[in-house]
């Protein structure tokens, strides 16, 4: 009996709910990224952006009172600010809710893994979930979907746009409605201004490191070990020929690409395991399909 084959299996139900909620969050991310108002996309120096003086990024948080005083004391700026917020506050709040849901999703994944580790789910552990046909797919996808959120957010919502959306929401909502504002700011802060970026660390690595816990890294390491040798989607029957190996394991290769960022030690220093992963999944395919048409070029990413 598989993890999902038992009707009252709380572990299987919890994991399935996690993965389905992750997919829903990504769908909302794609909808929002395709509908961002142009005012948030313009360069502040662009003469077409009439709202440039009231569309703030995270620099606002350092001197909020000074920014508000300037808006209130400059002729015509208060009316422009009011118009900007009234026009865009609903979309900004929707974007903020998306970022908050990503925080909550990652927290839920961490809580699930903690409960699994501490025996909350009777008869289940990380090890036997990774042995289960459904379990190893779902637990891999739970981590993968969070990584996809980060990859798509970085690709489709540039850092400056994320910051402007959060600040627009911050200025129109009460503090009681922004319970996760600190975590949201940490999540969406642009990577190009990070000190780590100045040291040559890749943007994706910066994004993934912001909330990655030791527990997540341990589980990611176990998942990578499983993915490096297993065929978790049971595709061998459909693609039996040896020359079709990378095609057969393409979906699994996407999981590996994402999860490697959750345990970058493998990517950077575990040469034997990386050799095994590359030979099996990427030997003749360096353009990886990540999610819904979004691809990455490993020659650039690695």
PDB file of C-alpha atoms in Angstrom:
ATOM      1  CA  UNK A   1       0.000   0.000   0.000  1.00  0.00           C
ATOM      2  CA  UNK A   2       1.432   3.358  -1.033  1.00  0.00           C
ATOM      3  CA  UNK A   3       1.317   6.585   0.962  1.00  0.00           C
ATOM      4  CA  UNK A   4      -1.763   7.791  -0.924  1.00  0.00           C
ATOM      5  CA  UNK A   5      -3.362   4.362  -1.087  1.00  0.00           C
ATOM      6  CA  UNK A   6      -4.490   4.499   2.548  1.00  0.00           C
ATOM      7  CA  UNK A   7      -7.618   6.648   2.879  1.00  0.00           C
ATOM      8  CA  UNK A   8      -6.912   7.830   6.417  1.00  0.00           C
ATOM      9  CA  UNK A   9      -3.177   8.371   5.985  1.00  0.00           C
ATOM     10  CA  UNK A  10      -2.583  11.804   7.568  1.00  0.00           C
ATOM     11  CA  UNK A  11       0.998  11.985   6.290  1.00  0.00           C
ATOM     12  CA  UNK A  12      -0.075  11.407   2.690  1.00  0.00           C
ATOM     13  CA  UNK A  13      -2.960  13.867   2.934  1.00  0.00           C
ATOM     14  CA  UNK A  14      -0.766  16.579   4.456  1.00  0.00           C
ATOM     15  CA  UNK A  15       1.890  16.150   1.785  1.00  0.00           C
ATOM     16  CA  UNK A  16      -0.667  16.188  -1.016  1.00  0.00           C
ATOM     17  CA  UNK A  17      -2.259  19.364   0.362  1.00  0.00           C
ATOM     18  CA  UNK A  18       1.172  21.001   0.539  1.00  0.00           C
ATOM     19  CA  UNK A  19       1.964  20.244  -3.087  1.00  0.00           C
ATOM     20  CA  UNK A  20      -1.455  21.363  -4.332  1.00  0.00           C
ATOM     21  CA  UNK A  21      -1.198  24.663  -2.451  1.00  0.00           C
ATOM     22  CA  UNK A  22       2.285  25.196  -3.904  1.00  0.00           C
ATOM     23  CA  UNK A  23       0.929  24.751  -7.433  1.00  0.00           C
ATOM     24  CA  UNK A  24      -1.869  27.244  -6.698  1.00  0.00           C
ATOM     25  CA  UNK A  25       0.654  29.835  -5.469  1.00  0.00           C
ATOM     26  CA  UNK A  26       2.723  29.460  -8.649  1.00  0.00           C
ATOM     27  CA  UNK A  27      -0.407  29.918 -10.766  1.00  0.00           C
ATOM     28  CA  UNK A  28      -1.148  33.180  -8.935  1.00  0.00           C
ATOM     29  CA  UNK A  29       2.474  34.298  -9.356  1.00  0.00           C
ATOM     30  CA  UNK A  30       2.210  33.818 -13.121  1.00  0.00           C
ATOM     31  CA  UNK A  31      -1.084  35.719 -13.251  1.00  0.00           C
ATOM     32  CA  UNK A  32       0.316  38.630 -11.260  1.00  0.00           C
ATOM     33  CA  UNK A  33       3.575  38.806 -13.220  1.00  0.00           C
ATOM     34  CA  UNK A  34       1.629  39.158 -16.468  1.00  0.00           C
ATOM     35  CA  UNK A  35      -0.552  41.987 -15.157  1.00  0.00           C
ATOM     36  CA  UNK A  36       1.805  44.326 -13.261  1.00  0.00           C
ATOM     37  CA  UNK A  37       0.762  47.980 -13.827  1.00  0.00           C
ATOM     38  CA  UNK A  38       3.294  49.814 -15.957  1.00  0.00           C
ATOM     39  CA  UNK A  39       3.912  52.397 -13.250  1.00  0.00           C
ATOM     40  CA  UNK A  40       5.793  49.754 -11.225  1.00  0.00           C
ATOM     41  CA  UNK A  41       7.889  48.747 -14.238  1.00  0.00           C
ATOM     42  CA  UNK A  42       9.177  52.134 -15.330  1.00  0.00           C
ATOM     43  CA  UNK A  43      12.647  53.383 -14.518  1.00  0.00           C
ATOM     44  CA  UNK A  44      12.291  56.229 -12.000  1.00  0.00           C
ATOM     45  CA  UNK A  45      14.213  58.471 -14.403  1.00  0.00           C
ATOM     46  CA  UNK A  46      11.755  57.810 -17.222  1.00  0.00           C
ATOM     47  CA  UNK A  47       9.884  60.978 -18.075  1.00  0.00           C
ATOM     48  CA  UNK A  48       6.770  58.941 -18.886  1.00  0.00           C
ATOM     49  CA  UNK A  49       6.461  57.858 -15.269  1.00  0.00           C
ATOM     50  CA  UNK A  50       4.453  60.645 -13.695  1.00  0.00           C
ATOM     51  CA  UNK A  51       4.324  58.675 -10.430  1.00  0.00           C
ATOM     52  CA  UNK A  52       8.106  58.300 -10.083  1.00  0.00           C
ATOM     53  CA  UNK A  53       8.187  60.607  -7.047  1.00  0.00           C
ATOM     54  CA  UNK A  54       5.643  58.546  -5.115  1.00  0.00           C
ATOM     55  CA  UNK A  55       6.492  54.986  -6.243  1.00  0.00           C
ATOM     56  CA  UNK A  56       9.039  54.007  -3.593  1.00  0.00           C
ATOM     57  CA  UNK A  57      11.325  51.011  -3.183  1.00  0.00           C
ATOM     58  CA  UNK A  58      12.803  49.676   0.085  1.00  0.00           C
ATOM     59  CA  UNK A  59      14.791  52.874   0.626  1.00  0.00           C
ATOM     60  CA  UNK A  60      11.454  54.176   1.958  1.00  0.00           C
ATOM     61  CA  UNK A  61      11.722  51.916   5.009  1.00  0.00           C
ATOM     62  CA  UNK A  62      14.900  53.618   6.212  1.00  0.00           C
ATOM     63  CA  UNK A  63      13.414  57.123   6.174  1.00  0.00           C
ATOM     64  CA  UNK A  64       9.647  56.655   6.015  1.00  0.00           C
ATOM     65  CA  UNK A  65       8.848  59.840   7.924  1.00  0.00           C
ATOM     66  CA  UNK A  66      11.059  61.942   5.668  1.00  0.00           C
ATOM     67  CA  UNK A  67       9.427  60.492   2.544  1.00  0.00           C
ATOM     68  CA  UNK A  68       5.920  61.157   3.876  1.00  0.00           C
ATOM     69  CA  UNK A  69       6.812  64.707   4.908  1.00  0.00           C
ATOM     70  CA  UNK A  70       8.146  65.408   1.429  1.00  0.00           C
ATOM     71  CA  UNK A  71       4.950  64.104  -0.166  1.00  0.00           C
ATOM     72  CA  UNK A  72       2.730  66.148   2.166  1.00  0.00           C
ATOM     73  CA  UNK A  73       4.712  69.375   1.843  1.00  0.00           C
ATOM     74  CA  UNK A  74       5.337  69.451  -1.920  1.00  0.00           C
ATOM     75  CA  UNK A  75       2.751  71.208  -4.043  1.00  0.00           C
ATOM     76  CA  UNK A  76       0.724  68.761  -6.139  1.00  0.00           C
ATOM     77  CA  UNK A  77       2.572  65.708  -4.815  1.00  0.00           C
ATOM     78  CA  UNK A  78      -0.040  64.762  -2.213  1.00  0.00           C
ATOM     79  CA  UNK A  79      -2.793  64.629  -4.846  1.00  0.00           C
ATOM     80  CA  UNK A  80      -0.544  62.574  -7.120  1.00  0.00           C
ATOM     81  CA  UNK A  81       0.291  60.216  -4.256  1.00  0.00           C
ATOM     82  CA  UNK A  82      -3.372  59.765  -3.357  1.00  0.00           C
ATOM     83  CA  UNK A  83      -4.223  59.008  -6.972  1.00  0.00           C
ATOM     84  CA  UNK A  84      -1.344  56.540  -7.247  1.00  0.00           C
ATOM     85  CA  UNK A  85      -2.349  54.627  -4.119  1.00  0.00           C
ATOM     86  CA  UNK A  86      -6.058  54.611  -4.923  1.00  0.00           C
ATOM     87  CA  UNK A  87      -5.365  53.298  -8.419  1.00  0.00           C
ATOM     88  CA  UNK A  88      -2.810  50.646  -7.515  1.00  0.00           C
ATOM     89  CA  UNK A  89      -3.433  49.644  -3.895  1.00  0.00           C
ATOM     90  CA  UNK A  90      -5.672  46.688  -4.794  1.00  0.00           C
ATOM     91  CA  UNK A  91      -3.065  45.144  -7.096  1.00  0.00           C
ATOM     92  CA  UNK A  92      -0.252  45.901  -4.634  1.00  0.00           C
ATOM     93  CA  UNK A  93      -2.197  44.143  -1.874  1.00  0.00           C
ATOM     94  CA  UNK A  94      -2.749  41.154  -4.142  1.00  0.00           C
ATOM     95  CA  UNK A  95       0.995  40.966  -4.819  1.00  0.00           C
ATOM     96  CA  UNK A  96       1.748  41.291  -1.101  1.00  0.00           C
ATOM     97  CA  UNK A  97      -0.665  38.434  -0.361  1.00  0.00           C
ATOM     98  CA  UNK A  98       1.199  36.337  -2.932  1.00  0.00           C
ATOM     99  CA  UNK A  99       4.556  36.980  -1.255  1.00  0.00           C
ATOM    100  CA  UNK A 100       3.028  36.250   2.138  1.00  0.00           C
ATOM    101  CA  UNK A 101       1.574  32.977   0.862  1.00  0.00           C
ATOM    102  CA  UNK A 102       5.056  31.952  -0.294  1.00  0.00           C
ATOM    103  CA  UNK A 103       6.354  32.572   3.242  1.00  0.00           C
ATOM    104  CA  UNK A 104       3.502  30.542   4.715  1.00  0.00           C
ATOM    105  CA  UNK A 105       4.060  27.728   2.227  1.00  0.00           C
ATOM    106  CA  UNK A 106       7.733  27.442   3.171  1.00  0.00           C
ATOM    107  CA  UNK A 107       6.825  27.537   6.853  1.00  0.00           C
ATOM    108  CA  UNK A 108       4.284  24.748   6.283  1.00  0.00           C
ATOM    109  CA  UNK A 109       6.903  22.638   4.484  1.00  0.00           C
ATOM    110  CA  UNK A 110       9.320  23.118   7.368  1.00  0.00           C
ATOM    111  CA  UNK A 111       6.625  22.245   9.931  1.00  0.00           C
ATOM    112  CA  UNK A 112       5.684  19.112   7.976  1.00  0.00           C
ATOM    113  CA  UNK A 113       9.313  17.973   7.871  1.00  0.00           C
ATOM    114  CA  UNK A 114       9.709  18.667  11.590  1.00  0.00           C
ATOM    115  CA  UNK A 115       6.627  16.592  12.406  1.00  0.00           C
ATOM    116  CA  UNK A 116       7.816  13.814  10.129  1.00  0.00           C
ATOM    117  CA  UNK A 117      11.203  13.825  11.838  1.00  0.00           C
ATOM    118  CA  UNK A 118       9.740  13.801  15.364  1.00  0.00           C
ATOM    119  CA  UNK A 119       7.263  10.963  14.801  1.00  0.00           C
ATOM    120  CA  UNK A 120       4.044  12.990  14.605  1.00  0.00           C
ATOM    121  CA  UNK A 121       2.964  10.820  11.659  1.00  0.00           C
ATOM    122  CA  UNK A 122       2.888   7.321  13.167  1.00  0.00           C
ATOM    123  CA  UNK A 123       4.887   4.728  11.228  1.00  0.00           C
ATOM    124  CA  UNK A 124       6.319   7.380   8.901  1.00  0.00           C
ATOM    125  CA  UNK A 125       9.772   8.955   8.683  1.00  0.00           C
ATOM    126  CA  UNK A 126      11.839  10.763   6.070  1.00  0.00           C
ATOM    127  CA  UNK A 127      13.461   7.456   5.153  1.00  0.00           C
ATOM    128  CA  UNK A 128      10.322   5.421   4.531  1.00  0.00           C
ATOM    129  CA  UNK A 129       8.566   8.305   2.759  1.00  0.00           C
ATOM    130  CA  UNK A 130      11.503   8.363   0.335  1.00  0.00           C
ATOM    131  CA  UNK A 131      11.050   4.603  -0.141  1.00  0.00           C
ATOM    132  CA  UNK A 132       7.363   5.005  -1.001  1.00  0.00           C
ATOM    133  CA  UNK A 133       6.382   5.455  -4.664  1.00  0.00           C
ATOM    134  CA  UNK A 134       4.025   8.386  -4.010  1.00  0.00           C
ATOM    135  CA  UNK A 135       5.976   9.702  -1.045  1.00  0.00           C
ATOM    136  CA  UNK A 136       9.280  10.265  -2.841  1.00  0.00           C
ATOM    137  CA  UNK A 137       7.487  12.096  -5.641  1.00  0.00           C
ATOM    138  CA  UNK A 138       5.500  14.363  -3.335  1.00  0.00           C
ATOM    139  CA  UNK A 139       8.230  15.234  -0.860  1.00  0.00           C
ATOM    140  CA  UNK A 140      10.583  16.072  -3.742  1.00  0.00           C
ATOM    141  CA  UNK A 141       7.896  18.205  -5.377  1.00  0.00           C
ATOM    142  CA  UNK A 142       7.124  20.030  -2.114  1.00  0.00           C
ATOM    143  CA  UNK A 143      10.680  21.424  -2.032  1.00  0.00           C
ATOM    144  CA  UNK A 144      10.818  21.803  -5.806  1.00  0.00           C
ATOM    145  CA  UNK A 145       7.683  23.968  -5.944  1.00  0.00           C
ATOM    146  CA  UNK A 146       9.103  26.450  -3.449  1.00  0.00           C
ATOM    147  CA  UNK A 147      12.235  26.656  -5.559  1.00  0.00           C
ATOM    148  CA  UNK A 148      10.133  27.218  -8.667  1.00  0.00           C
ATOM    149  CA  UNK A 149       8.410  30.099  -6.886  1.00  0.00           C
ATOM    150  CA  UNK A 150      11.780  31.737  -6.275  1.00  0.00           C
ATOM    151  CA  UNK A 151      13.063  31.111  -9.808  1.00  0.00           C
ATOM    152  CA  UNK A 152       9.904  32.480 -11.434  1.00  0.00           C
ATOM    153  CA  UNK A 153       9.681  35.419  -9.048  1.00  0.00           C
ATOM    154  CA  UNK A 154      13.263  36.427  -9.840  1.00  0.00           C
ATOM    155  CA  UNK A 155      12.703  35.971 -13.588  1.00  0.00           C
ATOM    156  CA  UNK A 156       9.273  37.542 -13.979  1.00  0.00           C
ATOM    157  CA  UNK A 157       9.098  40.099 -11.156  1.00  0.00           C
ATOM    158  CA  UNK A 158      12.388  42.048 -11.022  1.00  0.00           C
ATOM    159  CA  UNK A 159      13.625  43.050  -7.573  1.00  0.00           C
ATOM    160  CA  UNK A 160      12.770  46.737  -7.943  1.00  0.00           C
ATOM    161  CA  UNK A 161       9.205  45.843  -8.996  1.00  0.00           C
ATOM    162  CA  UNK A 162       8.765  43.537  -5.993  1.00  0.00           C
ATOM    163  CA  UNK A 163       9.978  46.236  -3.623  1.00  0.00           C
ATOM    164  CA  UNK A 164       7.668  48.888  -5.096  1.00  0.00           C
ATOM    165  CA  UNK A 165       4.659  46.582  -4.829  1.00  0.00           C
ATOM    166  CA  UNK A 166       5.395  45.769  -1.182  1.00  0.00           C
ATOM    167  CA  UNK A 167       5.898  49.419  -0.234  1.00  0.00           C
ATOM    168  CA  UNK A 168       2.689  50.460  -2.007  1.00  0.00           C
ATOM    169  CA  UNK A 169       0.826  47.846   0.041  1.00  0.00           C
ATOM    170  CA  UNK A 170       2.697  48.799   3.214  1.00  0.00           C
ATOM    171  CA  UNK A 171       1.591  52.445   2.880  1.00  0.00           C
ATOM    172  CA  UNK A 172      -2.098  51.593   2.477  1.00  0.00           C
ATOM    173  CA  UNK A 173      -2.555  48.775   5.005  1.00  0.00           C
ATOM    174  CA  UNK A 174      -2.533  48.839   8.790  1.00  0.00           C
ATOM    175  CA  UNK A 175       0.273  47.045  10.627  1.00  0.00           C
ATOM    176  CA  UNK A 176      -2.189  44.425  11.913  1.00  0.00           C
ATOM    177  CA  UNK A 177      -2.853  43.360   8.313  1.00  0.00           C
ATOM    178  CA  UNK A 178       0.853  42.961   7.553  1.00  0.00           C
ATOM    179  CA  UNK A 179       1.790  40.286  10.066  1.00  0.00           C
ATOM    180  CA  UNK A 180       4.617  38.915   7.916  1.00  0.00           C
ATOM    181  CA  UNK A 181       6.038  42.204   6.628  1.00  0.00           C
ATOM    182  CA  UNK A 182       9.581  41.528   7.891  1.00  0.00           C
ATOM    183  CA  UNK A 183       9.718  38.088   6.287  1.00  0.00           C
ATOM    184  CA  UNK A 184       8.155  39.399   3.075  1.00  0.00           C
ATOM    185  CA  UNK A 185      10.773  42.145   2.848  1.00  0.00           C
ATOM    186  CA  UNK A 186      13.505  39.552   3.352  1.00  0.00           C
ATOM    187  CA  UNK A 187      11.991  37.343   0.649  1.00  0.00           C
ATOM    188  CA  UNK A 188      11.498  39.947  -2.080  1.00  0.00           C
ATOM    189  CA  UNK A 189      14.513  42.212  -1.517  1.00  0.00           C
ATOM    190  CA  UNK A 190      16.350  42.594  -4.802  1.00  0.00           C
ATOM    191  CA  UNK A 191      19.381  40.388  -5.185  1.00  0.00           C
ATOM    192  CA  UNK A 192      21.410  42.878  -7.228  1.00  0.00           C
ATOM    193  CA  UNK A 193      21.856  45.117  -4.171  1.00  0.00           C
ATOM    194  CA  UNK A 194      22.911  42.258  -1.887  1.00  0.00           C
ATOM    195  CA  UNK A 195      26.406  42.222  -0.412  1.00  0.00           C
ATOM    196  CA  UNK A 196      26.583  38.553  -1.372  1.00  0.00           C
ATOM    197  CA  UNK A 197      26.068  39.547  -5.021  1.00  0.00           C
ATOM    198  CA  UNK A 198      29.089  41.813  -4.728  1.00  0.00           C
ATOM    199  CA  UNK A 199      31.102  38.719  -3.787  1.00  0.00           C
ATOM    200  CA  UNK A 200      30.071  36.952  -6.978  1.00  0.00           C
ATOM    201  CA  UNK A 201      27.325  34.757  -5.491  1.00  0.00           C
ATOM    202  CA  UNK A 202      24.586  34.006  -8.053  1.00  0.00           C
ATOM    203  CA  UNK A 203      21.140  35.638  -7.609  1.00  0.00           C
ATOM    204  CA  UNK A 204      19.360  32.294  -7.272  1.00  0.00           C
ATOM    205  CA  UNK A 205      21.758  31.152  -4.585  1.00  0.00           C
ATOM    206  CA  UNK A 206      21.067  34.368  -2.664  1.00  0.00           C
ATOM    207  CA  UNK A 207      17.302  33.842  -2.976  1.00  0.00           C
ATOM    208  CA  UNK A 208      17.424  30.232  -1.808  1.00  0.00           C
ATOM    209  CA  UNK A 209      19.696  30.970   1.167  1.00  0.00           C
ATOM    210  CA  UNK A 210      17.317  33.491   2.757  1.00  0.00           C
ATOM    211  CA  UNK A 211      15.009  30.961   4.419  1.00  0.00           C
ATOM    212  CA  UNK A 212      16.809  27.648   4.091  1.00  0.00           C
ATOM    213  CA  UNK A 213      17.031  25.896   7.467  1.00  0.00           C
ATOM    214  CA  UNK A 214      19.334  23.095   8.564  1.00  0.00           C
ATOM    215  CA  UNK A 215      16.387  20.687   8.529  1.00  0.00           C
ATOM    216  CA  UNK A 216      15.573  21.603   4.931  1.00  0.00           C
ATOM    217  CA  UNK A 217      19.193  21.067   3.927  1.00  0.00           C
ATOM    218  CA  UNK A 218      19.292  17.622   5.526  1.00  0.00           C
ATOM    219  CA  UNK A 219      16.115  16.555   3.716  1.00  0.00           C
ATOM    220  CA  UNK A 220      17.323  18.102   0.444  1.00  0.00           C
ATOM    221  CA  UNK A 221      20.528  16.072   0.740  1.00  0.00           C
ATOM    222  CA  UNK A 222      18.541  12.852   1.223  1.00  0.00           C
ATOM    223  CA  UNK A 223      16.301  13.680  -1.738  1.00  0.00           C
ATOM    224  CA  UNK A 224      19.304  14.380  -3.979  1.00  0.00           C
ATOM    225  CA  UNK A 225      20.793  11.012  -3.031  1.00  0.00           C
ATOM    226  CA  UNK A 226      17.520   9.330  -3.978  1.00  0.00           C
ATOM    227  CA  UNK A 227      17.102  11.249  -7.250  1.00  0.00           C
ATOM    228  CA  UNK A 228      20.658  10.533  -8.327  1.00  0.00           C
ATOM    229  CA  UNK A 229      19.969   6.794  -8.602  1.00  0.00           C
ATOM    230  CA  UNK A 230      16.189   6.319  -8.713  1.00  0.00           C
ATOM    231  CA  UNK A 231      13.505   6.793 -11.369  1.00  0.00           C
ATOM    232  CA  UNK A 232      10.821   8.278  -9.137  1.00  0.00           C
ATOM    233  CA  UNK A 233       8.261   8.763 -11.938  1.00  0.00           C
ATOM    234  CA  UNK A 234       8.672   5.179 -13.215  1.00  0.00           C
ATOM    235  CA  UNK A 235       9.306   6.246 -16.824  1.00  0.00           C
ATOM    236  CA  UNK A 236      11.620   3.400 -17.801  1.00  0.00           C
ATOM    237  CA  UNK A 237       8.877   1.437 -19.564  1.00  0.00           C
ATOM    238  CA  UNK A 238       8.018   4.422 -21.780  1.00  0.00           C
ATOM    239  CA  UNK A 239      11.640   5.194 -22.716  1.00  0.00           C
ATOM    240  CA  UNK A 240      13.583   1.895 -22.499  1.00  0.00           C
ATOM    241  CA  UNK A 241      16.443   2.740 -24.873  1.00  0.00           C
ATOM    242  CA  UNK A 242      19.707   3.830 -23.174  1.00  0.00           C
ATOM    243  CA  UNK A 243      20.048   6.828 -25.519  1.00  0.00           C
ATOM    244  CA  UNK A 244      16.725   8.126 -24.194  1.00  0.00           C
ATOM    245  CA  UNK A 245      17.913   8.363 -20.602  1.00  0.00           C
ATOM    246  CA  UNK A 246      18.004  12.169 -20.381  1.00  0.00           C
ATOM    247  CA  UNK A 247      14.584  12.394 -22.061  1.00  0.00           C
ATOM    248  CA  UNK A 248      13.184   9.801 -19.672  1.00  0.00           C
ATOM    249  CA  UNK A 249      14.555  11.634 -16.638  1.00  0.00           C
ATOM    250  CA  UNK A 250      13.813  15.199 -17.816  1.00  0.00           C
ATOM    251  CA  UNK A 251      11.175  15.870 -15.143  1.00  0.00           C
ATOM    252  CA  UNK A 252      13.480  14.462 -12.500  1.00  0.00           C
ATOM    253  CA  UNK A 253      16.340  16.626 -13.806  1.00  0.00           C
ATOM    254  CA  UNK A 254      14.230  19.748 -13.141  1.00  0.00           C
ATOM    255  CA  UNK A 255      13.732  18.605  -9.544  1.00  0.00           C
ATOM    256  CA  UNK A 256      17.469  18.108  -9.150  1.00  0.00           C
ATOM    257  CA  UNK A 257      18.337  21.528 -10.573  1.00  0.00           C
ATOM    258  CA  UNK A 258      16.067  23.253  -8.054  1.00  0.00           C
ATOM    259  CA  UNK A 259      16.880  21.108  -5.011  1.00  0.00           C
ATOM    260  CA  UNK A 260      20.629  21.547  -5.550  1.00  0.00           C
ATOM    261  CA  UNK A 261      20.147  25.190  -4.542  1.00  0.00           C
ATOM    262  CA  UNK A 262      18.655  24.029  -1.246  1.00  0.00           C
ATOM    263  CA  UNK A 263      21.774  21.997  -0.576  1.00  0.00           C
ATOM    264  CA  UNK A 264      24.500  23.834  -2.546  1.00  0.00           C
ATOM    265  CA  UNK A 265      27.262  21.810  -0.867  1.00  0.00           C
ATOM    266  CA  UNK A 266      26.595  19.044  -3.382  1.00  0.00           C
ATOM    267  CA  UNK A 267      26.781  21.455  -6.300  1.00  0.00           C
ATOM    268  CA  UNK A 268      30.003  23.057  -5.099  1.00  0.00           C
ATOM    269  CA  UNK A 269      32.080  20.364  -3.458  1.00  0.00           C
ATOM    270  CA  UNK A 270      30.635  16.838  -3.707  1.00  0.00           C
ATOM    271  CA  UNK A 271      32.324  15.962  -6.985  1.00  0.00           C
ATOM    272  CA  UNK A 272      31.518  12.241  -7.012  1.00  0.00           C
ATOM    273  CA  UNK A 273      27.774  12.762  -6.549  1.00  0.00           C
ATOM    274  CA  UNK A 274      27.686  15.616  -9.062  1.00  0.00           C
ATOM    275  CA  UNK A 275      29.525  13.441 -11.576  1.00  0.00           C
ATOM    276  CA  UNK A 276      26.852  10.769 -11.113  1.00  0.00           C
ATOM    277  CA  UNK A 277      24.035  13.325 -11.454  1.00  0.00           C
ATOM    278  CA  UNK A 278      25.521  14.933 -14.571  1.00  0.00           C
ATOM    279  CA  UNK A 279      26.216  11.620 -16.327  1.00  0.00           C
ATOM    280  CA  UNK A 280      22.706  10.365 -15.674  1.00  0.00           C
ATOM    281  CA  UNK A 281      20.570  13.484 -16.139  1.00  0.00           C
ATOM    282  CA  UNK A 282      22.489  16.151 -18.044  1.00  0.00           C
ATOM    283  CA  UNK A 283      25.103  14.394 -20.202  1.00  0.00           C
ATOM    284  CA  UNK A 284      23.561  15.605 -23.486  1.00  0.00           C
ATOM    285  CA  UNK A 285      20.948  18.106 -22.331  1.00  0.00           C
ATOM    286  CA  UNK A 286      21.894  21.435 -20.765  1.00  0.00           C
ATOM    287  CA  UNK A 287      18.662  23.316 -21.467  1.00  0.00           C
ATOM    288  CA  UNK A 288      16.323  22.323 -18.649  1.00  0.00           C
ATOM    289  CA  UNK A 289      12.587  22.905 -18.646  1.00  0.00           C
ATOM    290  CA  UNK A 290      11.670  24.096 -15.167  1.00  0.00           C
ATOM    291  CA  UNK A 291       7.995  25.015 -15.229  1.00  0.00           C
ATOM    292  CA  UNK A 292       5.358  26.010 -17.813  1.00  0.00           C
ATOM    293  CA  UNK A 293       7.737  27.041 -20.572  1.00  0.00           C
ATOM    294  CA  UNK A 294      10.421  28.509 -18.323  1.00  0.00           C
ATOM    295  CA  UNK A 295      13.828  27.050 -19.113  1.00  0.00           C
ATOM    296  CA  UNK A 296      17.350  27.452 -17.768  1.00  0.00           C
ATOM    297  CA  UNK A 297      20.704  27.006 -19.470  1.00  0.00           C
ATOM    298  CA  UNK A 298      23.028  25.087 -17.192  1.00  0.00           C
ATOM    299  CA  UNK A 299      26.060  26.484 -19.028  1.00  0.00           C
ATOM    300  CA  UNK A 300      25.018  29.895 -17.694  1.00  0.00           C
ATOM    301  CA  UNK A 301      23.549  28.924 -14.329  1.00  0.00           C
ATOM    302  CA  UNK A 302      26.448  26.699 -13.225  1.00  0.00           C
TER     303      UNK A 302
END
